[in-house]
Short mmCIF file of C-alpha atoms in Angstrom, two decimals:
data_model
loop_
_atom_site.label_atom_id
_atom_site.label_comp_id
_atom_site.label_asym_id
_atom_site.label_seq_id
_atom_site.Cartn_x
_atom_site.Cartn_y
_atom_site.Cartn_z
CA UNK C 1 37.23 -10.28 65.26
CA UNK C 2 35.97 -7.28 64.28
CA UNK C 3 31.93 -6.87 65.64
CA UNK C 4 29.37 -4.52 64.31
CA UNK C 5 26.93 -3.44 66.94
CA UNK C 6 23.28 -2.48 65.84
CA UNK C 7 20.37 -1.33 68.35
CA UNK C 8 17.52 -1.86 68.92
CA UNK C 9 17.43 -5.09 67.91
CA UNK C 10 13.21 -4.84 68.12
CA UNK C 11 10.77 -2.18 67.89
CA UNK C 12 7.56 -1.48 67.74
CA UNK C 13 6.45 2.03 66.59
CA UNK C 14 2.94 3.74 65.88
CA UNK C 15 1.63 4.64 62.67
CA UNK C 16 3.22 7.93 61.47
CA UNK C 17 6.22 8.14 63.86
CA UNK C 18 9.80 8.01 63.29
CA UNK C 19 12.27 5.52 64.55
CA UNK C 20 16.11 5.71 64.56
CA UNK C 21 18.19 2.53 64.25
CA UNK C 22 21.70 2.84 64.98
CA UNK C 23 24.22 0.95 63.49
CA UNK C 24 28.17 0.80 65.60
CA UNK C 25 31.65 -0.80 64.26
CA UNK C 26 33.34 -1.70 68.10
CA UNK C 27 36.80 -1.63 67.04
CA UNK C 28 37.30 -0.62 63.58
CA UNK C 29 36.57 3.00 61.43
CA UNK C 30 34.07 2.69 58.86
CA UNK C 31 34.01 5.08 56.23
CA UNK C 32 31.55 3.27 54.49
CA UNK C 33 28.19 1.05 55.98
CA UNK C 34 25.51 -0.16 54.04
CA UNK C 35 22.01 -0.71 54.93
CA UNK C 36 19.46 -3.67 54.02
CA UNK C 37 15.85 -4.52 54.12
CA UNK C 38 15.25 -8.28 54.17
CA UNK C 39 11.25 -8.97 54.18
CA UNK C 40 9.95 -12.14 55.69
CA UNK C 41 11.37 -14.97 53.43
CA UNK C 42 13.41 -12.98 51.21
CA UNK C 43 16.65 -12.16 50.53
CA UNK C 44 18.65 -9.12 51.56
CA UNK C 45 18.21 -6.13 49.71
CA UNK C 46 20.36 -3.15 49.97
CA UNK C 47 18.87 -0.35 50.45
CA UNK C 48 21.50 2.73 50.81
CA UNK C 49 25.40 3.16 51.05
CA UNK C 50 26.44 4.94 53.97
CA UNK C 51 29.25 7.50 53.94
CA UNK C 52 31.13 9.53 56.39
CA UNK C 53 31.20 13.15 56.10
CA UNK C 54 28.78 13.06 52.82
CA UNK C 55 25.08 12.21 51.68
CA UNK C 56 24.34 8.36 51.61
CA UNK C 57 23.84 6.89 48.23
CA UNK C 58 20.44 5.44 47.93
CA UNK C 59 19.91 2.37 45.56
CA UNK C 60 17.14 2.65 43.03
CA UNK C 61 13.29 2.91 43.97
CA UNK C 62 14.83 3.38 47.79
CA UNK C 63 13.27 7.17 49.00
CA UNK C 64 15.61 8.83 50.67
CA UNK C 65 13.26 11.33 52.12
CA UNK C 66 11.79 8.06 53.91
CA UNK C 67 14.49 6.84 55.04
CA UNK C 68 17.07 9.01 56.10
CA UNK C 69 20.64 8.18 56.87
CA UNK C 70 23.40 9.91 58.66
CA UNK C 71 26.97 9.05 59.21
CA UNK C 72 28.40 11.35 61.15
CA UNK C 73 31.67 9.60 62.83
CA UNK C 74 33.65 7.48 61.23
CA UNK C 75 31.91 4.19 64.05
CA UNK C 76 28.42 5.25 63.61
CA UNK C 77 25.74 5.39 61.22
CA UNK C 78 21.90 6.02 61.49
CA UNK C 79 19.20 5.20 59.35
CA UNK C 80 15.84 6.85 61.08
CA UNK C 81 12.56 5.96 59.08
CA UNK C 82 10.13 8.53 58.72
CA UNK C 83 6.89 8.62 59.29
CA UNK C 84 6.87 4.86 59.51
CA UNK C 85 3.62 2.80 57.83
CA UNK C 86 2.90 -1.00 58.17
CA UNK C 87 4.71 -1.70 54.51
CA UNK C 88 7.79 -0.58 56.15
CA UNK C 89 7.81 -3.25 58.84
CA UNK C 90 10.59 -5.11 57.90
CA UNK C 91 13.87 -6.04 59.11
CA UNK C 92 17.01 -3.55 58.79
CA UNK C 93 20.81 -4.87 58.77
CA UNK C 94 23.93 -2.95 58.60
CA UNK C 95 26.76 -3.86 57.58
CA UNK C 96 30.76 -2.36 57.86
CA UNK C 97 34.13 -3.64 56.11
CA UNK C 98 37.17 -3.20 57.88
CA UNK C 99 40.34 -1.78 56.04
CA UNK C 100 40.49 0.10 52.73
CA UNK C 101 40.95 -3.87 50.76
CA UNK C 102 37.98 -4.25 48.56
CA UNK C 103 35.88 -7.72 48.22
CA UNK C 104 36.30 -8.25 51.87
CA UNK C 105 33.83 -10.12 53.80
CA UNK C 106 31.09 -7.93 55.69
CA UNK C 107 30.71 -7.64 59.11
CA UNK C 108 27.01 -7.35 60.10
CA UNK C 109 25.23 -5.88 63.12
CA UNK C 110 22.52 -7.88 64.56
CA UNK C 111 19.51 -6.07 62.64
CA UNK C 112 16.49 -4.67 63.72
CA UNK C 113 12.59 -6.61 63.65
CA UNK C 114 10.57 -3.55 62.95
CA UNK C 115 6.79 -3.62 63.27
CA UNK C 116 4.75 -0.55 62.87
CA UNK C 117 1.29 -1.39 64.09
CA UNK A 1 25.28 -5.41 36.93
CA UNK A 2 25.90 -8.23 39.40
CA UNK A 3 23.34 -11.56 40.12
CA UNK A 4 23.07 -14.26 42.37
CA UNK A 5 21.62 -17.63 41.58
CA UNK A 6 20.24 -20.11 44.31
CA UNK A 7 18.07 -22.56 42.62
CA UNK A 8 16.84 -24.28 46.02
CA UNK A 9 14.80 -22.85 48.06
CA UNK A 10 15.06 -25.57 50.58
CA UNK A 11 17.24 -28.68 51.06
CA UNK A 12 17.57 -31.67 54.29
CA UNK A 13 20.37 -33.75 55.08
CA UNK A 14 20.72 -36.27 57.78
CA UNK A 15 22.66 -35.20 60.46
CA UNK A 16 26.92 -35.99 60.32
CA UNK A 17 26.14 -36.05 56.56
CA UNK A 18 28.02 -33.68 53.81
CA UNK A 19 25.33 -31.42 51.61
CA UNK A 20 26.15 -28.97 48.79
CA UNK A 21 24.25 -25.83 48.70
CA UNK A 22 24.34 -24.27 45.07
CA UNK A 23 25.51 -20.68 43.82
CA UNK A 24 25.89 -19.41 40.37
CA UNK A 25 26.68 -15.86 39.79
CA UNK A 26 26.61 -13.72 36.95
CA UNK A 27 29.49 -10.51 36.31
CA UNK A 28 31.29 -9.41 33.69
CA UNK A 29 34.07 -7.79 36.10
CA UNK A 30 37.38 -9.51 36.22
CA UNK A 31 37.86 -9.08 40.04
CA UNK A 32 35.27 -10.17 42.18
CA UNK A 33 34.83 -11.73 45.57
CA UNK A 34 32.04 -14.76 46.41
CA UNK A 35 30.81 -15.00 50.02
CA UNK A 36 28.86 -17.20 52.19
CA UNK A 37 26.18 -16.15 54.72
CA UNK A 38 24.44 -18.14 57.31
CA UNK A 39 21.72 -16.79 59.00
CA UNK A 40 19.57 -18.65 61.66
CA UNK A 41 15.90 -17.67 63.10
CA UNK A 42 17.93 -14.90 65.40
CA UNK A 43 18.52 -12.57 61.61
CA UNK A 44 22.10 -12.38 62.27
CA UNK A 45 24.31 -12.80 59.43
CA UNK A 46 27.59 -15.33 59.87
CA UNK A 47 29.85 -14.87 57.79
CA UNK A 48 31.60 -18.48 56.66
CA UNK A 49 33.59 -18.74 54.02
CA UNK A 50 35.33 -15.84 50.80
CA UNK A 51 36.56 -16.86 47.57
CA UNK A 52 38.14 -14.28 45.31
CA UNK A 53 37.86 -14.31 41.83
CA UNK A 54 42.04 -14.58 41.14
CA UNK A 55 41.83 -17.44 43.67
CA UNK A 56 43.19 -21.19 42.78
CA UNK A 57 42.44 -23.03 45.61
CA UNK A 58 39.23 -23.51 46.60
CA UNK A 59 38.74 -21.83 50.03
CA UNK A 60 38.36 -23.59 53.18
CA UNK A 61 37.17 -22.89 56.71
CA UNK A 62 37.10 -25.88 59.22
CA UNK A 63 33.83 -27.69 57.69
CA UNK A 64 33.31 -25.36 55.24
CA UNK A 65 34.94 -25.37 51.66
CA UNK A 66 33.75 -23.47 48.37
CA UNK A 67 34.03 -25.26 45.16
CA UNK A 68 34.83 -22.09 42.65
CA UNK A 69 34.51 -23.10 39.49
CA UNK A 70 35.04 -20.22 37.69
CA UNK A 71 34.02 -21.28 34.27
CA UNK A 72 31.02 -22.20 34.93
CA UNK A 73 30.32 -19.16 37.48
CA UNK A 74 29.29 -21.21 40.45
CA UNK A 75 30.54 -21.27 44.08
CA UNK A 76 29.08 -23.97 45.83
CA UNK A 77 29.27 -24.41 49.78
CA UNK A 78 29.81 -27.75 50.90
CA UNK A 79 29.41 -28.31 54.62
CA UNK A 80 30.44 -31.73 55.49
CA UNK A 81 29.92 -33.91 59.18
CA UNK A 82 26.33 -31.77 59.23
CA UNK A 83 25.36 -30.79 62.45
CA UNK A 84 21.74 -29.93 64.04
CA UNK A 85 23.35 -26.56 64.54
CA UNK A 86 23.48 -26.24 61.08
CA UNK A 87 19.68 -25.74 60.50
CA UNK A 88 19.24 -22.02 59.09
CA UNK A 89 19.15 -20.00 55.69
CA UNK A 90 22.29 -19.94 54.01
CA UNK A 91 22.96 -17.18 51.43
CA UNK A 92 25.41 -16.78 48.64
CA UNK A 93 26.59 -13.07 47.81
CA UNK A 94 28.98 -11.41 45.49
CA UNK A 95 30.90 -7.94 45.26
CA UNK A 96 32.87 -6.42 43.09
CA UNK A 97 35.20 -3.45 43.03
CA UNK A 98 32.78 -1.75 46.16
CA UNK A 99 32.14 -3.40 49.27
CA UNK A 100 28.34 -3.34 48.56
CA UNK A 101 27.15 -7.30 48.38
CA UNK A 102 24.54 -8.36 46.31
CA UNK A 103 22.67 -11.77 47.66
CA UNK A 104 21.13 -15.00 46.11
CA UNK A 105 17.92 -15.76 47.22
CA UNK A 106 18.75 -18.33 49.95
CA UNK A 107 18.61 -21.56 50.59
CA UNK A 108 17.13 -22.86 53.89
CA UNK A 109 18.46 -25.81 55.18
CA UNK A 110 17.35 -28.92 57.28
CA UNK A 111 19.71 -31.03 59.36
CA UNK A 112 17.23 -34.12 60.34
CA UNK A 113 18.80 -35.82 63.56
#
């Protein structure tokens, strides 16, 4: 089946530095990933859309400027958060659909345990 | 705009028993698609079971089935012969017309052995 790949799976960063998360489709094109937040006990919340070739679309209250996503091949995106502060310790999942057929199911990478200390 | 509904936070079943997690979503698009997540302690998310909106049958996937009923908006997941294996949050998501999911709440479930 198709596998999204996302790395690191942990990190721990310092106040006010930036960490890049990438996020991999193995052996499909993605034109289009998305990006969550889930906080501890909470659901997923989606955070941006990811596209190839053009600006991300972030969802309401989400700062781009913050949280800055690239998708620059059509089997990688990158969502780097700036500047990082304890409120963003969190945990970030992708997620990629294979094929051009909409309400597919999602494929998700393994997410990423952040902790900014 | 799209919304999930998971009304229990947290539910147990005795192991090799059936449970029924609940899901009621809210649209007002005519084509739509209803998933099932689980995720254990690891944060992955495992993708078990779709039902699509123009779908008749309820969907099915080994020990997994959906029970659409489209009238009332729900889309419960019924896992049956529970196993330990089983234990983790389960969540219910919708999409519509984008591939961009929006999730319920979750529901954490027990097996007890």
């Amino acid at each position: 089946g198709a596998v999204v790949s996302q790395h690191p799976s942990r990190v721990i960063c310092k106040s006010g530095t930036s960490v890049k998360i990438e996020c991999r489709s193995l052996d499909f094109q993605a034109t289009t990933m998305f990006w969550y937040r889930q906080f501890p006990k909470q659901s997923l919340m989606l955070m941006a859309t990811s596209n190839e070739g053009s600006k991300a679309t972030y969802e309401q209250g989400v700062e781009k400027d913050k949280f800055l996503i690239n998708h620059a091949s059509l089997t990688l995106s990158t969502l780097t958060v700036t500047s990082a502060h304890p409120e963003d310790s969190s945990f970030y999942i992708c997620s990629a659909n294979r094929g051009y057929i909409q309400n597919t199911e999602a494929f998700f990478g393994q997410g990423t345990r952040l902790t900014v200390v | 705009a799209q919304k999930i509904t998971q009304t229990q936070p947290g539910m147990f079943v005795q192991e090799k028993e059936a449970v029924t997690l609940d899901c009621t979503y809210d649209t007002s698009d005519q084509s739509y698609g209803l998933f099932w997540y689980k995720q254990p302690s690891s944060g992955e998310m495992i993708f078990l079971i779709y039902q699509g909106s123009y779908d008749e049958q309820n969907a099915t996937e080994g020990r997994y089935s959906l029970n659409f009923q489209k009238a009332r908006k729900s889309a419960n997941l019924v896992i049956s012969a529970s196993q330990l294996g089983d234990s983790a949050m389960y969540f219910c998501a919708a999409s519509s017309g984008t591939y961009k999911y929006i999730f319920g709440t979750g529901t954490r479930l027990k097996v007890l052995a």
